Short mmCIF file of C-alpha atoms in Angstrom, two decimals:
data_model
loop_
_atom_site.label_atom_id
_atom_site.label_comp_id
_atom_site.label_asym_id
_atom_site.label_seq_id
_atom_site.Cartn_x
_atom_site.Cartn_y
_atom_site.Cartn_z
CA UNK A 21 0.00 0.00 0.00
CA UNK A 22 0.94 3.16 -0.71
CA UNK A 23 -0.03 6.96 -0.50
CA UNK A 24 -1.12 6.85 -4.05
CA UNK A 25 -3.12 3.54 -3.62
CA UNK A 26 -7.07 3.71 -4.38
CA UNK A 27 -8.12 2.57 -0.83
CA UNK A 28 -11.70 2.31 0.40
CA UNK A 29 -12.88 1.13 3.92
CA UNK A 30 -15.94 -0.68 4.46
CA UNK A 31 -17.90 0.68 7.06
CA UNK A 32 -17.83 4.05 8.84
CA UNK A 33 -18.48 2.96 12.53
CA UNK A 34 -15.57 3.78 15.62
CA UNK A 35 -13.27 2.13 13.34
CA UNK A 36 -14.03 3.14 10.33
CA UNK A 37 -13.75 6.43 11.29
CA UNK A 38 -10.19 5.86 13.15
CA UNK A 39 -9.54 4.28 9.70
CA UNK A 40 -10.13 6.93 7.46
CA UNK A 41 -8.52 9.75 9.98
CA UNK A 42 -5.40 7.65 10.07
CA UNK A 43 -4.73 7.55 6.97
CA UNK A 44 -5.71 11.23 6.18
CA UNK A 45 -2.47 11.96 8.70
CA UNK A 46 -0.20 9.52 7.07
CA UNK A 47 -0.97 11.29 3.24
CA UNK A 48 -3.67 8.72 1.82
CA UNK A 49 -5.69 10.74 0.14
CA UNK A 50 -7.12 8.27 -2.47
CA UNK A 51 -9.64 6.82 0.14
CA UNK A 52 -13.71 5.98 -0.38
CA UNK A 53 -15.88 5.49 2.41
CA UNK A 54 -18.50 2.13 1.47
CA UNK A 55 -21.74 2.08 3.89
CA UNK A 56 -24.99 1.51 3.79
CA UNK A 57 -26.12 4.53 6.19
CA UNK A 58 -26.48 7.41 3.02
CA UNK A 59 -26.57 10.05 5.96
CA UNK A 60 -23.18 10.29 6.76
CA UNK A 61 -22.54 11.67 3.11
CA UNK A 62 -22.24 15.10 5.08
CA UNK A 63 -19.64 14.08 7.17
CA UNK A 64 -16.59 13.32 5.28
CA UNK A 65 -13.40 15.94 5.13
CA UNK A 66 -13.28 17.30 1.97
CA UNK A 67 -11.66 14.97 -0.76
CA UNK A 68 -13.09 11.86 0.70
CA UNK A 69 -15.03 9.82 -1.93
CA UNK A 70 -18.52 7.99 -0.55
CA UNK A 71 -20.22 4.86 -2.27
CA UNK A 72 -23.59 4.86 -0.18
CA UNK A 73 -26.83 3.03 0.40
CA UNK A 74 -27.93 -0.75 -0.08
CA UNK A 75 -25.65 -1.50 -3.23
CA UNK A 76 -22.29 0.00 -1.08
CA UNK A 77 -20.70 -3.46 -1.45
CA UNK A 78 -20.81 -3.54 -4.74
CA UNK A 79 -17.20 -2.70 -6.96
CA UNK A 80 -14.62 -3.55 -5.10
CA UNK A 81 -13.15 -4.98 -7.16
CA UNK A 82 -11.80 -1.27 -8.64
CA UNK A 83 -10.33 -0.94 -5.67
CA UNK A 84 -6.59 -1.84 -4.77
CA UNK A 85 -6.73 -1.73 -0.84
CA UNK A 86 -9.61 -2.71 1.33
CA UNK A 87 -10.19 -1.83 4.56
CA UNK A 88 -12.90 -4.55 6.05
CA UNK A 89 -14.66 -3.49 9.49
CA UNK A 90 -14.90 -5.95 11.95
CA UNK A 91 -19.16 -6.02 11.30
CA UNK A 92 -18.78 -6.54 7.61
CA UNK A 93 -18.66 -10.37 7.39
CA UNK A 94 -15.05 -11.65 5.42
CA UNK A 95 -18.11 -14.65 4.37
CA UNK A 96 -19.95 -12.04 2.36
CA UNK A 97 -19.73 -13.18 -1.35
CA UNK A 98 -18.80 -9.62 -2.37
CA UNK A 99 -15.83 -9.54 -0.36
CA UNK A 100 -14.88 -13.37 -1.52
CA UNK A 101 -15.07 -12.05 -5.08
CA UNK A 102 -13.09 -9.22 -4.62
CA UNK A 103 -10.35 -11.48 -2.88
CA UNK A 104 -9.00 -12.74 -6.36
CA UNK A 105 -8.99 -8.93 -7.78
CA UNK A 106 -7.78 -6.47 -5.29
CA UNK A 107 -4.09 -6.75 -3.79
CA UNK A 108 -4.80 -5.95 -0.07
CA UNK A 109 -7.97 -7.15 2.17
CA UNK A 110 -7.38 -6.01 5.93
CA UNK A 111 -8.61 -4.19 8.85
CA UNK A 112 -7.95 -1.73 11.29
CA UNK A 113 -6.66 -4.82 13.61
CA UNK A 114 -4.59 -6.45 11.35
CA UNK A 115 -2.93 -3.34 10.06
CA UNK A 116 -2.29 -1.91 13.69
CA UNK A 117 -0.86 -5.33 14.41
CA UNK A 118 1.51 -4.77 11.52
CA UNK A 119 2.63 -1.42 12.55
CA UNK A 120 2.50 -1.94 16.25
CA UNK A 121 6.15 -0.60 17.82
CA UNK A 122 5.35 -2.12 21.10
CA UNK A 123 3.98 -5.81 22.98
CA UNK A 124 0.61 -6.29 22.56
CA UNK A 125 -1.70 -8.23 25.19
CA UNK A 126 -4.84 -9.83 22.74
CA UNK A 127 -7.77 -11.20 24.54
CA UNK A 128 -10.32 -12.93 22.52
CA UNK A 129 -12.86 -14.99 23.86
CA UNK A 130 -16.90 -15.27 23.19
CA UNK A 131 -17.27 -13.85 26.51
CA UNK A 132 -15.27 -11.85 29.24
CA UNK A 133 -13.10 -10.43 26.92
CA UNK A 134 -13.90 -6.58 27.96
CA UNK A 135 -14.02 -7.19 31.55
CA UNK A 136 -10.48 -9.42 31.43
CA UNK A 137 -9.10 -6.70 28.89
CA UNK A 138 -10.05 -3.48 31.06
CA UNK A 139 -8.61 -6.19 33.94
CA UNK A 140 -5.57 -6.63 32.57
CA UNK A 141 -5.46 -2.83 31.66
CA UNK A 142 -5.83 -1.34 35.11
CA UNK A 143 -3.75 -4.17 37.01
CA UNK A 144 -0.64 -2.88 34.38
CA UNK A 145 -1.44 0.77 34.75
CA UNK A 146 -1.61 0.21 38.57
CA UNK A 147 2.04 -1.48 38.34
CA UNK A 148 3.20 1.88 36.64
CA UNK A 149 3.50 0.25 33.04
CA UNK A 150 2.47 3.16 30.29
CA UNK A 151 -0.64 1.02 28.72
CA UNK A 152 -3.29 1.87 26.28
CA UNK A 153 -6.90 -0.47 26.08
CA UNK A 154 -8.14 -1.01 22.57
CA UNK A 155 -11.29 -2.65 21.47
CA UNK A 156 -14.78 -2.74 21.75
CA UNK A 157 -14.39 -0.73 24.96
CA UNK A 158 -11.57 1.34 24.72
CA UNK A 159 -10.03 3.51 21.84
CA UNK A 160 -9.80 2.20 17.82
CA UNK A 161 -6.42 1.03 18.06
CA UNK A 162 -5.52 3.16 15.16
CA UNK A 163 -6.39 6.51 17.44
CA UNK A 164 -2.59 6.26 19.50
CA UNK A 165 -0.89 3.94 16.73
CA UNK A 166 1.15 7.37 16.54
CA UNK A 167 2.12 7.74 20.40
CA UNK A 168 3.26 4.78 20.99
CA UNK A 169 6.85 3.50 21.88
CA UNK A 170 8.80 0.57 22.55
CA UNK A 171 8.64 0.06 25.65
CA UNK A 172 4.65 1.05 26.01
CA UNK A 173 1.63 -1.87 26.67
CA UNK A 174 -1.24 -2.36 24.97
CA UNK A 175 -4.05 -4.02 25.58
CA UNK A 176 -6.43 -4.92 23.00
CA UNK A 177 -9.90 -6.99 23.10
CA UNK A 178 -10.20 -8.94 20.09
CA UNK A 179 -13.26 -10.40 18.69
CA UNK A 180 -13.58 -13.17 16.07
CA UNK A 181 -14.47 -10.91 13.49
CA UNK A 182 -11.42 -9.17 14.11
CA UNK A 183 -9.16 -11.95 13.64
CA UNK A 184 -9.02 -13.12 10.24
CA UNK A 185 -6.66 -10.85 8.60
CA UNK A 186 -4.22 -10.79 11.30
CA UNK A 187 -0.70 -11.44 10.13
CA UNK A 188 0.84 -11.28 13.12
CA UNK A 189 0.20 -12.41 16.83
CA UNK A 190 0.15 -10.85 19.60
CA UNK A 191 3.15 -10.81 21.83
CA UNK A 192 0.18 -12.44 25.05
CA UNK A 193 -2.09 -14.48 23.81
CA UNK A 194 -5.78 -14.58 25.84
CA UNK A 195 -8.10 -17.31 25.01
CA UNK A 196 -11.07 -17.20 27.16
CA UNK A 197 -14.27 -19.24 26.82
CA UNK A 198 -15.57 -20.53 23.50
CA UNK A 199 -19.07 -21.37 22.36
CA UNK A 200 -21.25 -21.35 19.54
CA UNK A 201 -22.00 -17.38 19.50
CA UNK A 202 -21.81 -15.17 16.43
CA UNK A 203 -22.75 -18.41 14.24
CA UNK A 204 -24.85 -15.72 12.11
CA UNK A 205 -21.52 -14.43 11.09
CA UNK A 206 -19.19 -17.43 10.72
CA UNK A 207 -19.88 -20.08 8.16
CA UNK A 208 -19.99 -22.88 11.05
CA UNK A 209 -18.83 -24.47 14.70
CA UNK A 210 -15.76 -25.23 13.33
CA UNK A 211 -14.53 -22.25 10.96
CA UNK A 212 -15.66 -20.18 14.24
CA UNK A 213 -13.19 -21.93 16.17
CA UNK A 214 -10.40 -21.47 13.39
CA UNK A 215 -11.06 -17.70 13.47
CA UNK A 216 -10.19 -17.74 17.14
CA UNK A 217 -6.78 -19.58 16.20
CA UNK A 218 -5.41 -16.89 14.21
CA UNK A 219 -4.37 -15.57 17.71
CA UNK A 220 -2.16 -17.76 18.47
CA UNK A 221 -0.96 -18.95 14.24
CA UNK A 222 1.73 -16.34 13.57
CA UNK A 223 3.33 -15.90 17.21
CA UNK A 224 6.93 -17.18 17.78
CA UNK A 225 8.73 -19.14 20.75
CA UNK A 226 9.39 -16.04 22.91
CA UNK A 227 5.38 -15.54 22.93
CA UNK A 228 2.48 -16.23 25.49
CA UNK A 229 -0.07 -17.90 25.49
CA UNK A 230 -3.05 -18.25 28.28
CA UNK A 231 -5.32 -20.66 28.26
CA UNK A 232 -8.27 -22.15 30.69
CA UNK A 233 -7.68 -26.20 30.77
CA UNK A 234 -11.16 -26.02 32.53
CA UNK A 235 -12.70 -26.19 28.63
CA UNK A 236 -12.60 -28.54 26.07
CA UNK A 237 -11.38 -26.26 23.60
CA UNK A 238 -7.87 -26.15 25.26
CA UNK A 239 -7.57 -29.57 24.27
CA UNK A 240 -8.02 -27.94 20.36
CA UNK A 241 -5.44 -25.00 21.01
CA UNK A 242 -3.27 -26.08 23.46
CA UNK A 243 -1.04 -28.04 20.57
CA UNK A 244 -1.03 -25.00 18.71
CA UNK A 245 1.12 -22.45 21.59
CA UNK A 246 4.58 -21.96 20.28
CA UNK A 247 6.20 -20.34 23.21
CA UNK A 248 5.37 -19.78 26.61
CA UNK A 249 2.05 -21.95 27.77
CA UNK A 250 0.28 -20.34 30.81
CA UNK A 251 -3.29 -21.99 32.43
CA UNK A 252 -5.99 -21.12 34.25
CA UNK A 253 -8.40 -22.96 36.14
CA UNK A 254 -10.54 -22.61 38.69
CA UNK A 255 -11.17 -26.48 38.96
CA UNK A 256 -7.33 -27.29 39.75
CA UNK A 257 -4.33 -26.16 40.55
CA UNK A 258 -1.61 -25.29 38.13
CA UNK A 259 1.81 -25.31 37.43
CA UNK A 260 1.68 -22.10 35.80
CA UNK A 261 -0.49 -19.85 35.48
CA UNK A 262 -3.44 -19.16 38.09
CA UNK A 263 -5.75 -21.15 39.86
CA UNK A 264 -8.31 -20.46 42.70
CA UNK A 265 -8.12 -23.47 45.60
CA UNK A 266 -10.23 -23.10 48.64
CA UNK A 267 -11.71 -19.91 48.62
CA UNK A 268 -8.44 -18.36 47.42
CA UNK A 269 -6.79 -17.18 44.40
CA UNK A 270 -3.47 -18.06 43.17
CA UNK A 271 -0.90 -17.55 40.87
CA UNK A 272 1.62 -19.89 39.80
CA UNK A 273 5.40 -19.91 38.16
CA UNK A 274 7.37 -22.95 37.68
CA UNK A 275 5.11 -24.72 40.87
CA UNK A 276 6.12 -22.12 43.35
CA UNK A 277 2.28 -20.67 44.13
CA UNK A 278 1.60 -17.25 45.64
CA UNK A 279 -1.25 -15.77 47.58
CA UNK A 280 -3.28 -12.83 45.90
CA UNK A 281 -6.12 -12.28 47.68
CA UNK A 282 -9.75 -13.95 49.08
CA UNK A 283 -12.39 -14.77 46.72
CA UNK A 284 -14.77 -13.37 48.54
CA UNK A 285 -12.65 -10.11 48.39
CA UNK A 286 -13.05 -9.26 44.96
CA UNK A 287 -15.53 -6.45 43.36
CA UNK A 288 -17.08 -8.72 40.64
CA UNK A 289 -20.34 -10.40 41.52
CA UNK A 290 -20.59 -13.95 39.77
CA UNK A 291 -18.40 -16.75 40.25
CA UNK A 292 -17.88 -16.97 36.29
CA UNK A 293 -16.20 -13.56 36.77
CA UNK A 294 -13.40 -15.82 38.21
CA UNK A 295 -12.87 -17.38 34.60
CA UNK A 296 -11.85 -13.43 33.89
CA UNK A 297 -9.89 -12.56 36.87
CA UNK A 298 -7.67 -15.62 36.56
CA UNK A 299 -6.18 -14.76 33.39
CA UNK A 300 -5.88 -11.33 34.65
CA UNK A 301 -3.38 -12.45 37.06
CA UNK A 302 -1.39 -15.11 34.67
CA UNK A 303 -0.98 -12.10 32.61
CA UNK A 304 0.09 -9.37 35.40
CA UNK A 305 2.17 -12.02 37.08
CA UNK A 306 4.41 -12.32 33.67
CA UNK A 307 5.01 -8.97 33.64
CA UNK A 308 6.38 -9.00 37.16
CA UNK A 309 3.62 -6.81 38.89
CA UNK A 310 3.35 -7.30 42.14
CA UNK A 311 0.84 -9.66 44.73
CA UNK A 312 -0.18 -6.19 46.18
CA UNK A 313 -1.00 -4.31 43.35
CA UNK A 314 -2.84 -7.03 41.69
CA UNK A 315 -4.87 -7.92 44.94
CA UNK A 316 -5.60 -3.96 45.14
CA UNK A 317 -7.23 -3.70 41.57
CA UNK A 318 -9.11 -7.42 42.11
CA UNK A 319 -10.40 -5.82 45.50
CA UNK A 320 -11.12 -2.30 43.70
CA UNK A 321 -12.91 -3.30 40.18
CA UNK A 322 -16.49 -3.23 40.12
CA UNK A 323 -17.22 -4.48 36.63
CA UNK A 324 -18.13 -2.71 32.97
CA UNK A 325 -21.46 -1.18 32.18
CA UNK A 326 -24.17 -3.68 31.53
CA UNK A 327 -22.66 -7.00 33.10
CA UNK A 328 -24.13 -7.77 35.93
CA UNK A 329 -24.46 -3.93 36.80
CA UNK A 330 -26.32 -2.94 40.19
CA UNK A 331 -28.84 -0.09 38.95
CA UNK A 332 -30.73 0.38 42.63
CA UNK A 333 -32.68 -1.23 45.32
CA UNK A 334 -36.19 -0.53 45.83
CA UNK A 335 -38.68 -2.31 47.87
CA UNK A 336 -36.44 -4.67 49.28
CA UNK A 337 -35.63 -5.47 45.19
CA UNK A 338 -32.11 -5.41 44.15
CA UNK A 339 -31.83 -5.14 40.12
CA UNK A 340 -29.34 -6.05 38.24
CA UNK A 341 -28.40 -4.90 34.32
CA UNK A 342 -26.77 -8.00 32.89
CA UNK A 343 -27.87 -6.80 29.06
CA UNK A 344 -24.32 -8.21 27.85
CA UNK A 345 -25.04 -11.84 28.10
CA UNK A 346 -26.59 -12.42 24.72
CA UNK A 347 -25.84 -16.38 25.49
CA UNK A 348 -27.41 -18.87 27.28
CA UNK A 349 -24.15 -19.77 28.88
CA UNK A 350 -23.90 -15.91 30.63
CA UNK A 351 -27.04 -16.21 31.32
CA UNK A 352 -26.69 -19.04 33.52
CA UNK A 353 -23.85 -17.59 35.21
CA UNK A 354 -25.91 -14.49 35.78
CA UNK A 355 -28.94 -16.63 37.55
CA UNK A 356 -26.06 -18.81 39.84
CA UNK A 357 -24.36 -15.32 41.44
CA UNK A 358 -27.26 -14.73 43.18
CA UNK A 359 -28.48 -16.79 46.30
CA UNK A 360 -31.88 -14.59 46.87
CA UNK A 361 -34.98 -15.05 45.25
CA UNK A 362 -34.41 -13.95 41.91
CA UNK A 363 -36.58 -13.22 38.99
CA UNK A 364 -35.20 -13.86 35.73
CA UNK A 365 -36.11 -11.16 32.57
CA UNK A 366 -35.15 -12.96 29.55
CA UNK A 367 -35.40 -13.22 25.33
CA UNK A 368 -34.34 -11.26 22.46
CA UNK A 369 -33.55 -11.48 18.85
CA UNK A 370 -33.12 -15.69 17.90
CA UNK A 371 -29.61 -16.15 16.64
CA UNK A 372 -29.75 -19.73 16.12
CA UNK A 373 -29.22 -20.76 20.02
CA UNK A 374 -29.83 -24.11 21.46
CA UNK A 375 -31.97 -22.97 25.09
CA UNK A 376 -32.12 -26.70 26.44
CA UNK A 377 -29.29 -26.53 28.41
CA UNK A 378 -30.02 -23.24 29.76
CA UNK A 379 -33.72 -23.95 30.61
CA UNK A 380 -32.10 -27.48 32.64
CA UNK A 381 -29.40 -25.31 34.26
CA UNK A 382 -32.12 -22.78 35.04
CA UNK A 383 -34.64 -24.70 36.54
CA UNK A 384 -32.12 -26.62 38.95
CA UNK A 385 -31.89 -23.55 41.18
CA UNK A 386 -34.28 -23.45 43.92
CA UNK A 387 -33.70 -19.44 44.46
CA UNK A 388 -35.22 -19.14 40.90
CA UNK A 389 -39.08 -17.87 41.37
CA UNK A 390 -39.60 -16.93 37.41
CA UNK A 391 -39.23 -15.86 34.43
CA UNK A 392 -40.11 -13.15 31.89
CA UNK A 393 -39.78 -13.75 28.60
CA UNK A 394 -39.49 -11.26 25.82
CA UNK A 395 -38.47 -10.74 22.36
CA UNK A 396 -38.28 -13.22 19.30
CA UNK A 397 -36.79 -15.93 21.42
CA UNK A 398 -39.44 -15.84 23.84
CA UNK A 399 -41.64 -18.54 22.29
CA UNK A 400 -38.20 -21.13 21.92
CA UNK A 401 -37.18 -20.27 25.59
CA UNK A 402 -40.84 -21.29 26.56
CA UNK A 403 -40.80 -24.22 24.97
CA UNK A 404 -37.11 -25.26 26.05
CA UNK A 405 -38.25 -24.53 29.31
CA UNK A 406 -41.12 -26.99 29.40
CA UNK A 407 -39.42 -29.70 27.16
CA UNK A 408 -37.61 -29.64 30.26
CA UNK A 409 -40.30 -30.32 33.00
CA UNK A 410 -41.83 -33.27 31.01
CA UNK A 411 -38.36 -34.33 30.96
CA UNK A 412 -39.47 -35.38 34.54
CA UNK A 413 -36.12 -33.74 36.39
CA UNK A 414 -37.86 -30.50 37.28
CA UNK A 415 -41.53 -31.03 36.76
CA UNK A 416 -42.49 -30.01 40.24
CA UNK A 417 -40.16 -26.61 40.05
CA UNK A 418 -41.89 -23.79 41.30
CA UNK A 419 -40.68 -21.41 38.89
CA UNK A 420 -42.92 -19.41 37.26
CA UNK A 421 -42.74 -18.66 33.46
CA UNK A 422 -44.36 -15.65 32.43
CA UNK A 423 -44.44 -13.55 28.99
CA UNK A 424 -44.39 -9.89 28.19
CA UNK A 425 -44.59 -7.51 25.18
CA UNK A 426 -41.91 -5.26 26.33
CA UNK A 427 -38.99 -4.65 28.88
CA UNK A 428 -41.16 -2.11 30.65
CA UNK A 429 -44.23 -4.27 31.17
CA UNK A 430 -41.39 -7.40 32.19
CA UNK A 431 -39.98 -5.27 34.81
CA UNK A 432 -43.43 -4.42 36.12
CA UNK A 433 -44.46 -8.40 36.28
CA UNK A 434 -41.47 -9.44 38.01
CA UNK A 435 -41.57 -6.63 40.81
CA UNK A 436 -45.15 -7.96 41.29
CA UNK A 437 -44.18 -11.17 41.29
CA UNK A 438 -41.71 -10.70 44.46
CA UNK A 439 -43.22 -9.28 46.84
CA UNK A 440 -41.19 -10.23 49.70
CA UNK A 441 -38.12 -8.94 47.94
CA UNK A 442 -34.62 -10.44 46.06
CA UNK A 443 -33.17 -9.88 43.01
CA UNK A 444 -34.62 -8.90 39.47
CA UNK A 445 -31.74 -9.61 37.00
CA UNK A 446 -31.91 -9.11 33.24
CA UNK A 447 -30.12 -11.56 31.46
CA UNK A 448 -31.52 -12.18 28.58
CA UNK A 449 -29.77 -14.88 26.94
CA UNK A 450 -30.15 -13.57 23.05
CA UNK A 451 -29.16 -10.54 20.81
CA UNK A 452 -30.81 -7.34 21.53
CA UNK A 453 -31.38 -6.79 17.51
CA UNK A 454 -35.11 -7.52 17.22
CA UNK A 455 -35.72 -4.12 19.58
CA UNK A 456 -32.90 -2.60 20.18
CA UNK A 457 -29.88 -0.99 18.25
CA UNK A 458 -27.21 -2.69 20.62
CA UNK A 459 -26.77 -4.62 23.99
CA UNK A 460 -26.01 -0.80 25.44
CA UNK A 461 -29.34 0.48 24.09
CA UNK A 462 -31.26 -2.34 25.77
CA UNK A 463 -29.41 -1.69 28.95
CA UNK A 464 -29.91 1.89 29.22
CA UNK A 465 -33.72 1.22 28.64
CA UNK A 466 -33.65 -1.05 31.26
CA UNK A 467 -32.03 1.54 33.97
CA UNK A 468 -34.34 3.65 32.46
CA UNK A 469 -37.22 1.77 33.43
CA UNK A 470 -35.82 0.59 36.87
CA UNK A 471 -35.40 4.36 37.92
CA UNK A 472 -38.72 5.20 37.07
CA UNK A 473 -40.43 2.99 39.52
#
């Protein structure tokens, strides 16, 4: 690529836009903005080419560099075709990776990867290291690309859809938990799985690697680490790595295992939080920061907006914003960090999900008075839910299963439905699509309606 390149970059979201400003600075002036929203027309510097509305995918093959946002599927037949004709396909990642002066911490993972990235980020910061947070919740990588220097951190979250132009690994490695999510964007189980390799495919014997042995997947990646191997578990103990034994957490280096703190002692409600925490810890521990510091920032972090986020107590209710979990896996973590009557609010748009475990793992906690359902995935979770009573297991549950039209009128049932007081928690298991623009959208109308009680 070069300044006089014809360059166009699909999309014009947060990293679109730290795309196109990028390159503006570095003297690429040949660049097109593709989208399908026609209203941003008005605002692109002057000199900056548009191709708008439904058809914006169409003619790339005139183009020698492409610039593919993460939302913009690599699957999309357009893109395939213009594989064979254009001489560059990448994204913002991949190209930051490229250029990238300084060590890089990636942390991909269906879920946890914000909460162990912003983790990771403030344990660092705390141990005086000069680190930046990219991702979904930080900066576009692409905004500091400039600032940064050799001996800097950064630590960036990196989603599936991020990871299939990557030519080069990150210096840490972070694999977290992963399940069938996003299966509306990859092409199957199994490609889904490969997209999560690239993290690991292009780093070198004087790399990282962190991985949770608690999952069957670390039986899939585990032959792949090249350098430096370090697990997590909160089932066993480890050699290195972290572990949590007895009501404690732990790292570990070569089998000599030190103390960081209780449990019980940490801000983050959930014991699935732990599965985020851990590799928090393998990670600080490798760059030497200390039991203290680490212990202080487990102690001190309350969580990121919209997992598992208090809003207020009223009536003796406590309710909880989980709008993140768009599985049925966070979902059931969300439902098991509570020990109080709790009334589930559940359902949103159906991306393919299989419910059956969720409604067994559901319905096995005796806390659990109910649950609203809402959304297109209300009528599947229903019928998951009783496919499970006639099952026989849970047939004389008490929990209730209840349906409404809207978040509003859910809230409303369940606060009627526990009188004596607990926990509301809204968890709901799907995509927020079918109502909402985003998980934060749906979570903001939820505080919304909480606060108006």
């Amino acid at each position: 690529m070069n300044q006089r390149s014809k360059i166009a970059i699909l999309g014009f979201g947060l990293e679109g836009k730290a795309t196109m400003h990028y390159l503006l600075r570095h003297g690429y002036h040949n660049l097109t903005i593709c989208d399908a929203n026609v209203d941003i027309k008005d605002e692109m510097p002057d000199g900056v080419s548009v191709h708008l509305g439904t058809k914006y995918l169409e003619g790339l093959e005139e183009f020698e560099v492409i610039f593919r946002s993460p939302g913009i599927s690599y699957l999309n037949p357009l893109i395939q075709s213009a594989k064979n004709m254009v001489a560059e396909i990448m994204s913002c990642t991949s190209y930051f990776m490229d250029q990238c002066p300084c060590p890089v911490i990636g942390v991909t993972g269906t879920k946890g990867k914000g909460t162990t990235s912003t983790l990771i980020y403030e344990i660092l910061k705390k141990g005086n290291a000069r680190v930046f947070l990219a991702g979904n919740i930080g900066t576009p990588a692409l905004e500091f690309l400039d600032e940064l220097k050799g001996d800097d951190l950064v630590v960036l979250e990196m989603s599936s859809f991020q990871l299939h132009d990557l030519t080069k690994s990150p210096k840490v490695a972070v694999l977290l938990n992963t399940t069938s999510d996003h299966l509306d964007y990859h092409a199957d189980v199994g490609e889904y799985l490969a997209a999560k390799e690239s993290i690991l495919a292009h780093q070198n014997e004087n790399c990282v690697a962190v991985l949770n042995k608690d999952y069957d997947y670390f039986k899939y990646y585990a032959p792949l680490v090249k350098g430096d191997l370090r697990l997590v578990s909160v089932k066993s103990k480890v050699e290195d790595g972290a572990f949590t034994e007895e009501g404690g957490i732990y790292s570990a280096e070569y089998e000599d295992t030190e103390f960081i703190c209780n449990v019980n002692e940490v801000g983050l409600i959930g014991s699935h939080n732990l599965e985020n925490i851990l590799p928090a810890v393998a990670v600080a521990k490798y760059f030497r920061i200390s039991n203290q510091d680490i212990a202080e920032v487990l102690k001190e972090f309350k969580g990121l907006p919209h997992r598992l986020e208090f809003v207020r107590k009223l009536d003796g209710i406590s309710f909880y914003n989980d709008s993140f979990s768009t599985t049925p896996d966070t979902s059931i973590a969300a439902v098991e960090s509570f020990d109080e009557p709790t009334f589930l609010i559940a359902g949103g748009a159906d991306k393919g999900a299989d419910y059956g475990e969720w409604a067994e793992k559901i319905l096995t906690r005796e806390n659990l008075c109910g649950v609203v359902l809402v959304g297109g995935t209300a009528e599947r979770m229903a019928n998951a839910i009783e496919e499970s009573r006639k099952n026989g297991a849970y047939e004389t549950t008490p929990t209730k299963i209840l349906q409404a039209h809207n978040l509003k009128d859910a809230v409303i049932m369940a606060k009627k439905e526990l009188a004596n007081g607990g926990v509301i928690v809204m968890s709901p298991a799907s995509s927020s699509f079918d109502l909402y623009k985003n998980y934060k959208e749906r979570g903001e109308k939820f505080r919304e309606v909480v606060k108006t009680l």
